[in-house]
Coordinates of C-alpha atoms in Angstrom, one line a residue:
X230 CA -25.6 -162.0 -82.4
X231 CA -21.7 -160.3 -82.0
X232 CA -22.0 -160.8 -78.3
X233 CA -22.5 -164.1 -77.8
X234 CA -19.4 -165.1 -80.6
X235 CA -17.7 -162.2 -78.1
X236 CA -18.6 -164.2 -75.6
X237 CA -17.4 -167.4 -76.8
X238 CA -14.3 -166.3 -78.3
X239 CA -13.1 -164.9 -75.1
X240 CA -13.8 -168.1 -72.8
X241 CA -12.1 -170.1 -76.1
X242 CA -9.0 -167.9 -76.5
X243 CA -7.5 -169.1 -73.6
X244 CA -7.8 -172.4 -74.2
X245 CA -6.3 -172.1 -77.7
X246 CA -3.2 -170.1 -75.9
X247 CA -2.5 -172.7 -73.7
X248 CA -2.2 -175.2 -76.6
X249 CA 0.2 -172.6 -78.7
X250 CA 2.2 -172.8 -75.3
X251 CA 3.1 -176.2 -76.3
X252 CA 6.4 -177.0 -77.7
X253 CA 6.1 -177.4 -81.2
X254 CA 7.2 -181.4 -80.9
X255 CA 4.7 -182.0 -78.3
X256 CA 1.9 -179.6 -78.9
X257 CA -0.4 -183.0 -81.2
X258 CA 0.5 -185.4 -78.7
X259 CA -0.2 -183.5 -75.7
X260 CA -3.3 -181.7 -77.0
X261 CA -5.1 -185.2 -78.3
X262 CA -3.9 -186.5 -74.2
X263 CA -5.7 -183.6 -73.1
X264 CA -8.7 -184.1 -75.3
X265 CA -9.3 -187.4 -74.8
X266 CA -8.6 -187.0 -71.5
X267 CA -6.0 -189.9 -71.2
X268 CA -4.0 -190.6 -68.0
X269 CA -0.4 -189.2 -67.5
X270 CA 2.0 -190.8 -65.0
X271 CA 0.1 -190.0 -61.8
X272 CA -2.7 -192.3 -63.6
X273 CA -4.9 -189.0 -64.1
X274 CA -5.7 -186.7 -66.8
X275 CA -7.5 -183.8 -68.0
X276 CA -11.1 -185.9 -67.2
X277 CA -10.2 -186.3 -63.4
X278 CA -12.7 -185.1 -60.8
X279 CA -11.4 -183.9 -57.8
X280 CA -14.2 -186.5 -56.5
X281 CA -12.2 -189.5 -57.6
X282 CA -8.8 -188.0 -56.7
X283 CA -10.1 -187.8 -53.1
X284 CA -11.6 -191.3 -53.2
X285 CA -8.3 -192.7 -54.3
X286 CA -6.4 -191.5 -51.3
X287 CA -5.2 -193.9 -48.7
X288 CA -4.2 -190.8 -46.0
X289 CA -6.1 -190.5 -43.0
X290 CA -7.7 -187.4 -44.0
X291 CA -10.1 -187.3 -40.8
X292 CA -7.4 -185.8 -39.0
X293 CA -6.2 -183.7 -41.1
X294 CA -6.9 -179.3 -41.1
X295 CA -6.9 -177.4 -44.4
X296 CA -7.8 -173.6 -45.3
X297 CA -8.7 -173.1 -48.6
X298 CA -9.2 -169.2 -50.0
X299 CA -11.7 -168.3 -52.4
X300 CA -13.8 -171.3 -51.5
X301 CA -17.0 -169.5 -51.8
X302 CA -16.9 -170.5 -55.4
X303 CA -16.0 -172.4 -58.4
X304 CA -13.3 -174.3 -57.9
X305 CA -12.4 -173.4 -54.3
X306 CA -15.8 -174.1 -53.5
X307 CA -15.4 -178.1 -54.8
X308 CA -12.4 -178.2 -53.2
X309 CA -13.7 -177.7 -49.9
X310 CA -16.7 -179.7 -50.5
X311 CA -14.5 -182.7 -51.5
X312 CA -11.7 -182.3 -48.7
X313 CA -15.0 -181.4 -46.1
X314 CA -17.0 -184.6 -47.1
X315 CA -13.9 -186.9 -46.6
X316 CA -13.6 -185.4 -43.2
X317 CA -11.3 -183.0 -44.1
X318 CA -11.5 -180.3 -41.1
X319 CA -12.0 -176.9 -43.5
X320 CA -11.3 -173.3 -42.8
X321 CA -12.8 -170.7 -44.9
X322 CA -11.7 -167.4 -44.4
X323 CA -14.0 -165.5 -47.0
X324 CA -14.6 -162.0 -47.8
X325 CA -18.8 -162.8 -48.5
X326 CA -19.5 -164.9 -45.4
X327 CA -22.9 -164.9 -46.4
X328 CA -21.9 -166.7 -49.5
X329 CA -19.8 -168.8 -47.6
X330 CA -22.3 -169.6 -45.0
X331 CA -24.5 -171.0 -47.4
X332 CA -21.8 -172.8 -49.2
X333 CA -21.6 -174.3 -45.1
X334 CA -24.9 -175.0 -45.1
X335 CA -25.4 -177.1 -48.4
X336 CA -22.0 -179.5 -47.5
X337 CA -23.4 -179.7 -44.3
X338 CA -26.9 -180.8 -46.3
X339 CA -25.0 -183.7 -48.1
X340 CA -23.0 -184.7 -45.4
X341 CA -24.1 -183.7 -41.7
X342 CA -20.8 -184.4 -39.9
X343 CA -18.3 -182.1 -42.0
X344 CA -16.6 -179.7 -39.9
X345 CA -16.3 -176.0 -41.4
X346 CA -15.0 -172.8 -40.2
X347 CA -15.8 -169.2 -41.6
X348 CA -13.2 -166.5 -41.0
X349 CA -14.0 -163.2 -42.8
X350 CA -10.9 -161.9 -45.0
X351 CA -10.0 -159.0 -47.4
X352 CA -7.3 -161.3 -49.2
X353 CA -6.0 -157.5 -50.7
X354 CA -5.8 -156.0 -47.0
X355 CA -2.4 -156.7 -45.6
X356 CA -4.4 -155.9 -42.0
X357 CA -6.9 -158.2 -42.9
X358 CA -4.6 -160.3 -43.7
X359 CA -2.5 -160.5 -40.5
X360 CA -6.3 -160.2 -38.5
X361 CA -7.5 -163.5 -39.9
X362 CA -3.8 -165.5 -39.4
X363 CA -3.9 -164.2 -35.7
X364 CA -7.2 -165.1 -35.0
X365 CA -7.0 -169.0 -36.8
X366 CA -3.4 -169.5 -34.6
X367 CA -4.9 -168.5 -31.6
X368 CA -7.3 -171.3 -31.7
X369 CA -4.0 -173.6 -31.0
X370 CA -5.7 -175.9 -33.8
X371 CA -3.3 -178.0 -36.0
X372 CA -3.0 -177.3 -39.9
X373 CA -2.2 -179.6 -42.3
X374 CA -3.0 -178.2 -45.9
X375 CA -3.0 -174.8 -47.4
X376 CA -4.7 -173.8 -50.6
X377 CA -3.9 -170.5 -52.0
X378 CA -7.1 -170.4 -54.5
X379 CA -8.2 -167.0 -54.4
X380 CA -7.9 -165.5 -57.5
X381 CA -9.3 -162.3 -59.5
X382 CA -8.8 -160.7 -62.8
X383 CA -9.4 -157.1 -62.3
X384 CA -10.7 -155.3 -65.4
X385 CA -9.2 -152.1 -64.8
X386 CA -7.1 -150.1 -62.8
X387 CA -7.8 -150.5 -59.2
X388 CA -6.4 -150.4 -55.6
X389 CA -6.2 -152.0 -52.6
X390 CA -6.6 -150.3 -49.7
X391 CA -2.6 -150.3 -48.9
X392 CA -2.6 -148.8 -52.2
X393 CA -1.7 -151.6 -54.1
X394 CA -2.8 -152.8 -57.9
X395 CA -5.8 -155.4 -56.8
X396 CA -5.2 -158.2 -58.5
X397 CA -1.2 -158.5 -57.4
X398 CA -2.5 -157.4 -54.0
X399 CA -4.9 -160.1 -54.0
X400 CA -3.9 -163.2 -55.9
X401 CA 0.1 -162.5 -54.4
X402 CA 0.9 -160.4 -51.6
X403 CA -2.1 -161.5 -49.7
X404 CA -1.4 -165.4 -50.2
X405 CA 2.3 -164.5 -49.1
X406 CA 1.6 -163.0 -46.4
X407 CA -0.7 -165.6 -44.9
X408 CA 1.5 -168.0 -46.1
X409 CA 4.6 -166.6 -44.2
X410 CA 2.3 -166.3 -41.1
X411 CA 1.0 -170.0 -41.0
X412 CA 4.1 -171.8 -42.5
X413 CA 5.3 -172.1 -39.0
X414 CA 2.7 -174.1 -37.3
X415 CA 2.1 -176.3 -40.6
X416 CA 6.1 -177.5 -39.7
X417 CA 4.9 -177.7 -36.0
X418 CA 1.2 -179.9 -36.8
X419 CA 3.8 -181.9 -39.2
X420 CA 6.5 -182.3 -36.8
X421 CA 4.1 -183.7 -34.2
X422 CA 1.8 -185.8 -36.3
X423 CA 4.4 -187.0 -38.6
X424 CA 2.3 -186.1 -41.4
X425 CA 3.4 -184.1 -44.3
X426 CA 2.1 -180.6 -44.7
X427 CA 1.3 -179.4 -48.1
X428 CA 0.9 -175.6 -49.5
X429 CA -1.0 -175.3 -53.1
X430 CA -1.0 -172.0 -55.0
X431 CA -3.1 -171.7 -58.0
X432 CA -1.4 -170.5 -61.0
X433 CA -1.8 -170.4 -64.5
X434 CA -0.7 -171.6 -67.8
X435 CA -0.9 -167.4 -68.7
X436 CA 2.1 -167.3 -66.3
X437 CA 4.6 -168.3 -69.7
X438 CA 3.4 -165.0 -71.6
X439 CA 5.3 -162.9 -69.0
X440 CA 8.6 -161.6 -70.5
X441 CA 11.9 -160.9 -67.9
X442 CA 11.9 -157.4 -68.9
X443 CA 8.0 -157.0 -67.6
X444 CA 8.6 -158.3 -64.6
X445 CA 9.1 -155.4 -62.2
X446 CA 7.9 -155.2 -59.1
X447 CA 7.4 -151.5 -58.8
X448 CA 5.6 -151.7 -61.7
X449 CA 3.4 -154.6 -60.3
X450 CA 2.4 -152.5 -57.2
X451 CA 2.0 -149.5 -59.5
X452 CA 1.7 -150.3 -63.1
X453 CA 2.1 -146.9 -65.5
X454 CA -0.2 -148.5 -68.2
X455 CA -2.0 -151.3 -66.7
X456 CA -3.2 -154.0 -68.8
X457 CA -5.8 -156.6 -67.1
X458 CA -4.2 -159.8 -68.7
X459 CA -0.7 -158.8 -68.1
X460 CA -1.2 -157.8 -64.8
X461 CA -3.0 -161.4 -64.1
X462 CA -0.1 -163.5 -66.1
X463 CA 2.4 -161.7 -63.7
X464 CA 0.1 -162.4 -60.4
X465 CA 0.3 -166.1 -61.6
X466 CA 3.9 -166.0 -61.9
X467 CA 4.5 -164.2 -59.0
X468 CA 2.8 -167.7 -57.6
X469 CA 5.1 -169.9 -58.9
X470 CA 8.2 -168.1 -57.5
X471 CA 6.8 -167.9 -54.6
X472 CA 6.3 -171.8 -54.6
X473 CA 9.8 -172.2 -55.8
X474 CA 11.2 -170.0 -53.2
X475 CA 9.3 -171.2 -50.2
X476 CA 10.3 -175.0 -51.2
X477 CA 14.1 -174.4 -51.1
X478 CA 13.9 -172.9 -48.1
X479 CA 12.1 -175.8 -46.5
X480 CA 14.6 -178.2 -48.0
X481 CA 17.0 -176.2 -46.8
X482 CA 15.8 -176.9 -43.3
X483 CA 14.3 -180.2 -43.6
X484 CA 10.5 -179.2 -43.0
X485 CA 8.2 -181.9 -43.9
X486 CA 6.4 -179.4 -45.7
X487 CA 5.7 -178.9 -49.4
X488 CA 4.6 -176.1 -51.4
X489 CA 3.4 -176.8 -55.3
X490 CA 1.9 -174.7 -58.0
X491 CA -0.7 -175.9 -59.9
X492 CA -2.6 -174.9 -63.1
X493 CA -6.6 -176.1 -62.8
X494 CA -7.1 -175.7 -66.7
X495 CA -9.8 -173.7 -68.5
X496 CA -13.3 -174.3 -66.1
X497 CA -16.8 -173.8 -67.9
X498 CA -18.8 -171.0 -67.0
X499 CA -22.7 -170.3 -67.2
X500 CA -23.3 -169.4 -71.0
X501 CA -27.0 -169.0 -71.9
X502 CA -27.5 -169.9 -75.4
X503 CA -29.7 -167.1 -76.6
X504 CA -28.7 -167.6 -80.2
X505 CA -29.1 -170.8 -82.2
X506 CA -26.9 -171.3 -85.9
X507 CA -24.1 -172.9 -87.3
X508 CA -21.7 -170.9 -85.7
X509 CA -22.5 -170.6 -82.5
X510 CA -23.2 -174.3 -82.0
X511 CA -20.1 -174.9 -83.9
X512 CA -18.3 -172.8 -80.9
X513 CA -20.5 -174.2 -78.5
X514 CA -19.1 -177.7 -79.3
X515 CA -15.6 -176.5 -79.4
X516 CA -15.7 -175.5 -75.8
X517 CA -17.5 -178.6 -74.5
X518 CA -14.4 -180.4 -76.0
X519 CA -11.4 -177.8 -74.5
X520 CA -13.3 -176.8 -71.1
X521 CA -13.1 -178.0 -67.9
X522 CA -15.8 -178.9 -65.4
X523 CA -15.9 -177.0 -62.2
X524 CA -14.8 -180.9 -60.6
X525 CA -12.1 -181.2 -62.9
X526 CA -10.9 -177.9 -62.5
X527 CA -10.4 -178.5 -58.6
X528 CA -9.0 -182.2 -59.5
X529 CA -5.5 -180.8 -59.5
X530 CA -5.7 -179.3 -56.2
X531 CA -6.5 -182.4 -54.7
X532 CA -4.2 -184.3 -56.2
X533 CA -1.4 -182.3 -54.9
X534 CA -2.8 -181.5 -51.4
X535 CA -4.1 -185.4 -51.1
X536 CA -2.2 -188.0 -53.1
X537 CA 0.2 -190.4 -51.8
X538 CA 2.1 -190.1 -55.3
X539 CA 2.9 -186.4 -54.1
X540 CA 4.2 -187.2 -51.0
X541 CA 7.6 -185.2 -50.6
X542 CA 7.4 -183.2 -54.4
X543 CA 8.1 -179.8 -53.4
X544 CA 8.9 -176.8 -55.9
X545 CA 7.1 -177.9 -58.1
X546 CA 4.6 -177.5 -61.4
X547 CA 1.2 -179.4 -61.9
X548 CA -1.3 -179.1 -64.5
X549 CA -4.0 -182.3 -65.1
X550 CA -2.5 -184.0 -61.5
X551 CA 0.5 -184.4 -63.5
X552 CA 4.1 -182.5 -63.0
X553 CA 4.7 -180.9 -65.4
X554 CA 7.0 -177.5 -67.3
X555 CA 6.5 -174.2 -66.4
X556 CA 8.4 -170.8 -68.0
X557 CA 12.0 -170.3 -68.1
X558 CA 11.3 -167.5 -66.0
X559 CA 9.5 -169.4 -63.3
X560 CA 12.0 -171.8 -63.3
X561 CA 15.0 -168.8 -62.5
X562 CA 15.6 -169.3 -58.9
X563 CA 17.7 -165.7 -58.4
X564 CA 14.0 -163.9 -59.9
X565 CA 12.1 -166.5 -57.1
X566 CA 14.8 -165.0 -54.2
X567 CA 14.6 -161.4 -55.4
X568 CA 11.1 -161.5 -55.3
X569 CA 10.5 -162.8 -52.1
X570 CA 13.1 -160.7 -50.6
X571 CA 11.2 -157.4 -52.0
X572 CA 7.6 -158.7 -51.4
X573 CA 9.3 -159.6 -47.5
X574 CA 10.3 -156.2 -47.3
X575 CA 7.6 -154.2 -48.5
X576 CA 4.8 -156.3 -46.0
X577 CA 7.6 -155.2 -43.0
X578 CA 7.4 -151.6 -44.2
X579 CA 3.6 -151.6 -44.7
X580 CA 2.5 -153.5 -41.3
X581 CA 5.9 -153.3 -39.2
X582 CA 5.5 -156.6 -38.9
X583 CA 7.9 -159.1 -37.6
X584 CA 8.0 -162.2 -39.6
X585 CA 8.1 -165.4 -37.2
X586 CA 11.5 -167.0 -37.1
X587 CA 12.1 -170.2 -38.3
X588 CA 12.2 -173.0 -35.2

């Protein structure tokens, strides 16, 4: 009986957290918006699919490229069935192509016509990395959308095979790297087709517990006393900056391409209900009322790499399909530079590689 209020408790927590993240002035009104699901500005809320988002855009999205990571499941996989089935062209570089192929082969069920590609990726290998970037640009195809999904939350202690903490190796360096190596032909496919090119990284609300004197790189790659949560909150900031970053430098050079963080909320998983009581089905309850659906988890995603309304936002902080605050700390834009100075320098190091230069 423990285990399964365990069980709950830990999927529940988070969601709780993210409402304590709230200002203290806004915490009712925006916790009874999220409940209820009502629309923010964009017209969307916390009930969006990622269905409907599609559905609602106007863009020609048959011409359009996107890689997704982590699409072999939950959220990443909706993603790329949404994008895929609205003729979306979708890459899928994926570290179980197995898994992957039969993700393929059950889009390719509803809808005959989708296009997919399957890439196979380490996203915590650097060379693996820089293998799977070389091998999509030397198909001289277009790209239009980029979503860094891939996420893990690793348990305890473990490394990469560059020797660096997994889950900072995976949900960070690896999406920065293939970032820095594709950015280049997204401003090229945009310059030519005069269609915008969007970036998404998946973050997380967890990214505001992070405090400025935990954020250390050196402890990042090598943590002394690793926690699993702290090391995830700092992967998800690490996100953000890199967002921020990466946006002011495309300003800076007036690339009509946008990079956005997003937050998909807290998606259900599979519980079995082995237990039966007031309790539990009080818990129970509670979730169905906090937790998102796999589709409205990816909703966000879409929203940002789809809609009209987000045409040109860049730098910014999405949660529900709706801009919206993230930490003091994710906002600092000297912590975003240093950051992606350091991560820059340490890829260079690691793979001697030369970054591409900026046309």
């Amino acid at each position: 009986m423990c285990s399964i209020y365990f069980l709950l408790l830990a999927i529940l927590l988070p969601c709780f957290f993210e409402i304590l993240s709230l200002s203290c002035s806004t915490v009712m009104k925006d916790t009874l918006r999220y409940l209820a699901g009502i629309a923010g500005p964009s017209g969307y809320g916390s009930k969006t699919t990622a269905q409907q988002v599609a559905d609602n855009s106007s863009s020609p999205l048959h011409r359009l490229t996107a890689i997704i990571t982590g699409a072999t499941s939950g959220i990443g996989a909706e993603t790329a069935r949404v994008l895929a089935k609205r003729g979306v062209r979708v890459v899928i570089p994926a570290r179980d192509i197995k898994k992957a192929a039969e993700l393929k082969e059950g889009i390719e069920n509803e809808n005959p016509n989708v296009e997919i590609m399957l890439f196979e990726i380490d996203l915590s290998s650097l060379a693996s990395v820089k293998r799977f970037c070389t091998q999509f640009l030397a198909l001289g195809l277009p790209l239009n959308i980029l979503i860094n999904n891939a996420g893990i939350f690793s348990q305890n202690l473990e490394f990469s095979e560059d020797k660096i903490e997994m889950t900072f190796a995976t949900n960070y360096l690896g999406h920065y790297l293939m970032t820095e190596m594709l950015i280049e032909k997204m401003v090229e496919t945009a310059e030519e087709t005069g269609i915008q090119g969007r970036i998404i990284n998946l973050s997380s609300v967890i990214h505001s517990w992070v405090k400025r004197e935990c954020f250390s790189f050196t402890q990042m790659l090598n943590p002394n006393n690793y926690n699993a949560t702290r090391a995830y909150a700092q992967s998800k900031l690490a996100n953000i900056l890199h967002a921020k970053e990466v946006a002011r430098q495309l300003k800076a050079r007036s690339a009509k391409v946008t990079i956005n963080a997003v937050h998909p909320g807290i998606v259900k998983t599979g519980i079995i209900r082995a237990h039966k009581g007031f309790i539990t089905d009080s818990l129970f309850f509670i979730a169905s009322k906090l937790l998102k659906s796999t589709s409205q988890g990816a909703s966000t995603s879409c929203y940002v790499a789809l809609s009209p309304q987000a045409q040109g936002l860049s730098g910014k902080y999405f949660a529900d399909c709706n801009e919206c605050n993230c930490s003091a700390l994710a906002n600092d834009e000297l912590e975003a530079q240093r950051l992606w100075r350091q991560t820059r320098a340490l890829i260079h190091r690691r793979l001697q590689y030369q970054f591409p230069t900026p046309s």
